């Protein structure tokens, strides 16, 4: 029998790519999502497959799945700064209570669990690039605190379950990732800029655009996560692309790529917006023999092609179809 893997946040951006990855490798996939920010359209193509099951469930509540589970990948969480403002309590709960439930579930099933952590645990970093030994600079009570602190709690809880209960745990610290299936209206910089280009609006750079990010294409990230899951390394590992760019240059790159005539306009910098971010991926290279392969030019092109395929209706008012629309096998 092939191994059985539970993926939470399965209808989201990363969760749905993980579902594809595991289904293609003949795992039996149990997908779970409460669909607050996920979209069934992302996994619609998997719903009829015999090795794919979907549960509409909020992992902040007790988690139960009948039968054996070998691996758990906990990817349920809002992941965009505007989501943290709109649904702060759910963001806190899924990172804390949800993680606790899934660690208990892993213990009960004798399963290995990998949790999705984030570069946000480094906050507005005083160390550059960020390596895994840096403890971070986080404002607990700012608007992003609900995400950052839930993820920091998640790491603490995960290490405690490993040390106290002997659960097999893995922690990936994910840096900015992009690709098809990002929500066009999720407020993050890449879908924001592409959406603006496609609607013929000017690109909104926050602050003076001198803040930096380092963008990783989704297929590279998923490969790194898979290697970490199968490794025997229990401490956090950064996965991301160290190619760093200012947000202003990023906006210019997108204007060039799309050959658009849009201008750049400036808007206020959000509270606690980190000024610089770049992963040190020495550990991932050494332990997982992993490094990103997709250059930004190529990844942006693939992502733009995806957004261009969306209908004008989706572009202007991007709404998710309901769970019921997709739950018909
Ligand atoms: N940003 C921007 N214009 C936008 C959206 C975001 O200039 O329309 C900036 C934002 O202030 C941040 C960077 O782009 O400095 C990345 O923001 P994002 O929300 O994608 O994720 P973050 O890395 O901050 O979690």
GROMACS .gro file of N, CA, C and O and ligand atoms in nm, residues 81 120 144 176 187-190 192-193 196 204-206 211 213 247 269-270 273-274 277, ligand 1:
model
  113
   81UNK      N    1  -0.092   3.970   0.451
   81UNK     CA    2  -0.112   4.075   0.551
   81UNK      C    3  -0.255   4.129   0.557
   81UNK      O    4  -0.304   4.160   0.666
  120UNK      N    5   0.836   3.523   0.849
  120UNK     CA    6   0.777   3.623   0.938
  120UNK      C    7   0.820   3.603   1.082
  120UNK      O    8   0.811   3.695   1.163
  144UNK      N    9   0.056   4.247   1.219
  144UNK     CA   10   0.108   4.119   1.171
  144UNK      C   11   0.136   4.021   1.284
  144UNK      O   12   0.167   3.904   1.260
  176UNK      N   13   0.894   3.437   0.092
  176UNK     CA   14   0.796   3.477  -0.012
  176UNK      C   15   0.798   3.381  -0.131
  176UNK      O   16   0.903   3.362  -0.193
  187UNK      N   17  -0.395   4.059  -0.179
  187UNK     CA   18  -0.327   4.178  -0.127
  187UNK      C   19  -0.176   4.167  -0.135
  187UNK      O   20  -0.106   4.265  -0.112
  188UNK      N   21  -0.123   4.049  -0.162
  188UNK     CA   22   0.023   4.038  -0.167
  188UNK      C   23   0.076   4.101  -0.295
  188UNK      O   24   0.005   4.118  -0.394
  189UNK      N   25   0.203   4.132  -0.290
  189UNK     CA   26   0.257   4.224  -0.390
  189UNK      C   27   0.247   4.169  -0.532
  189UNK      O   28   0.210   4.242  -0.625
  190UNK      N   29   0.276   4.041  -0.550
  190UNK     CA   30   0.278   3.991  -0.688
  190UNK      C   31   0.138   3.984  -0.751
  190UNK      O   32   0.117   4.037  -0.860
  192UNK      N   33  -0.111   4.155  -0.657
  192UNK     CA   34  -0.156   4.295  -0.665
  192UNK      C   35  -0.105   4.359  -0.794
  192UNK      O   36  -0.182   4.417  -0.871
  193UNK      N   37   0.025   4.345  -0.822
  193UNK     CA   38   0.084   4.409  -0.941
  193UNK      C   39   0.027   4.348  -1.070
  193UNK      O   40  -0.008   4.422  -1.163
  196UNK      N   41  -0.324   4.464  -1.121
  196UNK     CA   42  -0.327   4.604  -1.165
  196UNK      C   43  -0.292   4.614  -1.314
  196UNK      O   44  -0.360   4.686  -1.389
  204UNK      N   45   0.074   4.993  -0.733
  204UNK     CA   46   0.084   5.058  -0.602
  204UNK      C   47   0.207   5.008  -0.527
  204UNK      O   48   0.207   4.897  -0.475
  205UNK      N   49   0.309   5.092  -0.523
  205UNK     CA   50   0.426   5.059  -0.442
  205UNK      C   51   0.407   5.122  -0.304
  205UNK      O   52   0.378   5.241  -0.293
  206UNK      N   53   0.423   5.042  -0.200
  206UNK     CA   54   0.406   5.092  -0.063
  206UNK      C   55   0.539   5.148  -0.013
  206UNK      O   56   0.644   5.086  -0.032
  211UNK      N   57   1.218   4.872   0.034
  211UNK     CA   58   1.218   4.745   0.109
  211UNK      C   59   1.241   4.629   0.013
  211UNK      O   60   1.204   4.638  -0.104
  213UNK      N   61   1.246   4.202  -0.090
  213UNK     CA   62   1.194   4.066  -0.072
  213UNK      C   63   1.272   3.976  -0.167
  213UNK      O   64   1.336   4.024  -0.262
  247UNK      N   65   1.122   4.636  -0.383
  247UNK     CA   66   0.984   4.630  -0.434
  247UNK      C   67   0.967   4.726  -0.553
  247UNK      O   68   0.893   4.697  -0.647
  269UNK      N   69   0.347   5.298   0.360
  269UNK     CA   70   0.400   5.167   0.398
  269UNK      C   71   0.316   5.112   0.513
  269UNK      O   72   0.292   5.182   0.612
  270UNK      N   73   0.268   4.987   0.503
  270UNK     CA   74   0.190   4.930   0.614
  270UNK      C   75   0.274   4.920   0.743
  270UNK      O   76   0.397   4.911   0.737
  273UNK      N   77   0.598   4.666   0.830
  273UNK     CA   78   0.640   4.602   0.706
  273UNK      C   79   0.792   4.580   0.711
  273UNK      O   80   0.867   4.676   0.722
  274UNK      N   81   0.837   4.454   0.705
  274UNK     CA   82   0.982   4.431   0.715
  274UNK      C   83   1.058   4.503   0.603
  274UNK      O   84   1.016   4.503   0.488
  277UNK      N   85   1.441   4.128   0.344
  277UNK     CA   86   1.419   3.986   0.368
  277UNK      C   87   1.491   3.906   0.260
  277UNK      O   88   1.471   3.929   0.141
  330LIG     N1   89   0.360   4.587  -0.142
  330LIG     C1   90   0.352   4.693  -0.231
  330LIG     N2   91   0.237   4.712  -0.306
  330LIG     C2   92   0.131   4.628  -0.295
  330LIG     C3   93   0.138   4.519  -0.207
  330LIG     C4   94   0.254   4.501  -0.132
  330LIG     O1   95   0.447   4.772  -0.245
  330LIG     O2   96   0.029   4.652  -0.366
  330LIG     C5   97   0.482   4.567  -0.065
  330LIG     C6   98   0.462   4.547   0.084
  330LIG     O3   99   0.456   4.671   0.152
  330LIG     C7  100   0.585   4.465   0.120
  330LIG     C8  101   0.614   4.384  -0.005
  330LIG     O4  102   0.544   4.449  -0.110
  330LIG     O5  103   0.695   4.549   0.146
  330LIG     C9  104   0.569   4.241   0.004
  330LIG     O6  105   0.438   4.243   0.053
  330LIG     P1  106   0.345   4.116   0.061
  330LIG     O7  107   0.213   4.161   0.112
  330LIG     O8  108   0.349   4.046  -0.070
  330LIG     O9  109   0.412   4.014   0.164
  330LIG     P2  110   0.509   4.028   0.291
  330LIG    O10  111   0.640   3.986   0.239
  330LIG    O11  112   0.512   4.169   0.341
  330LIG    O12  113   0.450   3.935   0.390
   0.00000   0.00000   0.00000
